[in-house]
Amino acid sequence: MPGRQGDESTAVSVVIPVYNGAALVAEAIESAFAQTLPPLEVIVVDDGSSDGTADVVQRFDAVRFIPQPNAGPAAARNTAIRAASGAFIALLDHDDLFPAERLERMVAALLAHPGADYAVGKQRLTLMPGAALPYWLKSTEVAELDRFRDEHC
């Protein structure tokens, strides 16, 4: 694909807001760096964590780390976006993972549709054993999960 790392027209900044995510943030960062279209930069904003998140993130020399007082995930995302220099912004939560071709596919979709403001993809929900369901998911019954099967934005 045209636009490998270094091509300004397809450069992607991956932004990761995190709050008390020491247990999972390293995997999210690793998934960002494992892309078939390498990101221009990975920016992690620590939103006032108290659990050692900063120590985990700072082990990654290539990550741009920005600490800030706790202001919520939207404020952390906005801080990262303001610091970003890529032509595209990819949002990644600290407890999520990117499939290896995510950035390549998203950039290709945006380039193929120049009037589009954003691209979205499917997601696979995996819960840690004993974790509560997300607020937007009522159960793991088939009928509940089927309501997301053909959801489009």
Coordinates of C-alpha atoms in Angstrom, one line a residue:
M1 CA 0.0 0.0 0.0
P2 CA 1.3 3.5 -0.7
G3 CA 1.9 5.6 2.4
R4 CA 4.1 3.5 4.6
Q5 CA 5.6 5.2 7.6
G6 CA 7.2 8.5 6.5
D7 CA 4.5 9.4 4.0
E8 CA 2.9 12.5 5.5
S9 CA -0.4 12.0 3.7
T10 CA -1.0 8.7 5.5
A11 CA 0.8 9.3 8.8
V12 CA -1.3 8.1 11.7
S13 CA -1.0 9.3 15.3
V14 CA -2.3 6.7 17.8
V15 CA -3.7 8.3 20.9
I16 CA -4.3 6.3 24.1
P17 CA -5.9 7.8 27.2
V18 CA -5.3 5.9 30.3
Y19 CA -6.4 6.0 34.0
N20 CA -5.2 3.3 36.3
G21 CA -4.5 1.0 33.5
A22 CA -1.1 -0.5 34.5
A23 CA -2.4 -4.0 34.1
L24 CA -3.4 -3.6 30.4
V25 CA -1.8 -0.5 28.8
A26 CA 1.4 -2.3 27.7
E27 CA -0.7 -4.7 25.5
A28 CA -2.5 -1.8 23.9
I29 CA 0.8 0.0 23.1
E30 CA 2.3 -3.2 21.7
S31 CA -0.8 -3.6 19.4
A32 CA -0.3 -0.1 18.2
F33 CA 3.3 -0.7 17.3
A34 CA 2.5 -4.1 15.7
Q35 CA 0.6 -2.5 12.8
T36 CA 1.2 -3.4 9.1
L37 CA 1.1 0.4 8.6
P38 CA 3.3 1.6 11.4
P39 CA 2.1 4.7 13.2
L40 CA 3.9 7.9 13.0
E41 CA 3.6 8.2 16.8
V42 CA 1.9 6.7 19.8
I43 CA 0.8 9.3 22.4
V44 CA -0.3 8.1 25.8
V45 CA -2.0 10.5 28.2
D46 CA -2.0 9.4 31.8
D47 CA -5.1 10.9 33.3
G48 CA -3.9 11.1 36.9
S49 CA -3.3 7.4 37.5
S50 CA -2.2 6.2 40.9
D51 CA -1.4 2.5 40.1
G52 CA 2.0 2.6 38.4
T53 CA 0.6 3.3 34.9
A54 CA 3.4 5.8 34.3
D55 CA 6.1 3.3 35.1
V56 CA 4.6 0.8 32.6
V57 CA 4.2 3.4 29.8
Q58 CA 7.7 4.9 30.3
R59 CA 9.3 1.5 29.5
F60 CA 8.4 2.2 25.9
D61 CA 11.0 4.6 24.5
A62 CA 9.1 5.3 21.4
V63 CA 5.9 6.4 23.2
R64 CA 5.2 10.1 23.8
F65 CA 4.0 10.2 27.4
I66 CA 2.0 13.1 28.7
P67 CA 0.8 13.0 32.3
Q68 CA -2.0 15.3 33.4
P69 CA -4.3 15.6 36.5
N70 CA -7.4 13.5 36.3
A71 CA -9.9 15.2 34.0
G72 CA -11.7 12.2 32.4
P73 CA -11.2 10.2 29.2
A74 CA -12.5 12.9 26.8
A75 CA -10.0 15.4 28.2
A76 CA -7.2 12.9 28.0
R77 CA -8.1 12.2 24.4
N78 CA -8.2 15.9 23.6
T79 CA -4.8 16.4 25.2
A80 CA -3.3 13.7 23.0
I81 CA -5.1 14.9 19.8
R82 CA -3.7 18.5 20.4
A83 CA -0.2 17.0 20.7
A84 CA -0.6 14.8 17.6
S85 CA 1.1 15.5 14.3
G86 CA -0.3 12.8 12.0
A87 CA -2.6 13.4 9.1
F88 CA -4.9 10.8 10.8
I89 CA -5.8 10.2 14.4
A90 CA -6.5 6.6 15.6
L91 CA -8.2 6.3 19.0
L92 CA -7.2 3.3 21.2
D93 CA -8.3 2.8 24.8
H94 CA -5.8 1.4 27.2
D95 CA -7.9 -1.8 27.6
D96 CA -8.3 -2.4 23.9
L97 CA -6.1 -4.0 21.2
F98 CA -5.7 -3.2 17.5
P99 CA -5.7 -6.1 15.1
A100 CA -2.5 -5.9 13.0
E101 CA -4.1 -4.4 9.9
R102 CA -6.3 -1.9 11.6
L103 CA -4.4 1.3 10.7
E104 CA -3.8 0.1 7.1
R105 CA -7.4 -0.7 6.5
M106 CA -8.7 2.5 8.1
V107 CA -6.4 4.7 6.2
A108 CA -7.2 2.9 2.9
A109 CA -10.9 3.4 3.6
L110 CA -10.4 7.1 4.3
L111 CA -8.3 7.6 1.2
A112 CA -10.9 5.8 -0.9
H113 CA -13.6 8.1 0.4
P114 CA -12.1 11.5 0.6
G115 CA -15.3 13.1 1.9
A116 CA -15.4 10.9 4.9
D117 CA -14.6 12.4 8.3
Y118 CA -13.9 9.1 10.0
A119 CA -13.7 5.3 9.6
V120 CA -14.9 2.7 12.0
G121 CA -14.5 -1.1 12.2
K122 CA -15.9 -4.1 13.8
Q123 CA -14.9 -5.0 17.4
R124 CA -14.6 -8.2 19.3
L125 CA -15.5 -7.9 23.0
T126 CA -13.4 -10.0 25.4
L127 CA -13.9 -9.7 29.1
M128 CA -11.4 -10.5 31.8
P129 CA -12.7 -13.4 34.0
G130 CA -15.0 -11.9 36.7
A131 CA -15.2 -8.5 35.0
A132 CA -18.5 -6.7 34.9
L133 CA -20.2 -6.2 31.6
P134 CA -19.8 -2.8 29.9
Y135 CA -22.7 -0.5 30.7
W136 CA -24.0 -0.8 27.2
L137 CA -24.2 -4.6 27.2
K138 CA -27.1 -6.1 29.2
S139 CA -26.1 -9.7 29.0
T140 CA -24.1 -12.2 26.9
E141 CA -27.2 -14.0 25.7
V142 CA -27.4 -14.6 21.9
A143 CA -30.4 -12.3 21.5
E144 CA -28.6 -9.4 23.2
L145 CA -25.4 -9.9 21.2
D146 CA -27.3 -10.3 17.9
R147 CA -28.4 -6.7 18.1
F148 CA -24.8 -5.6 17.3
R149 CA -24.3 -8.0 14.4
D150 CA -25.2 -5.7 11.6
E151 CA -24.8 -2.3 13.3
H152 CA -23.5 0.4 11.0
C153 CA -22.7 4.0 11.6

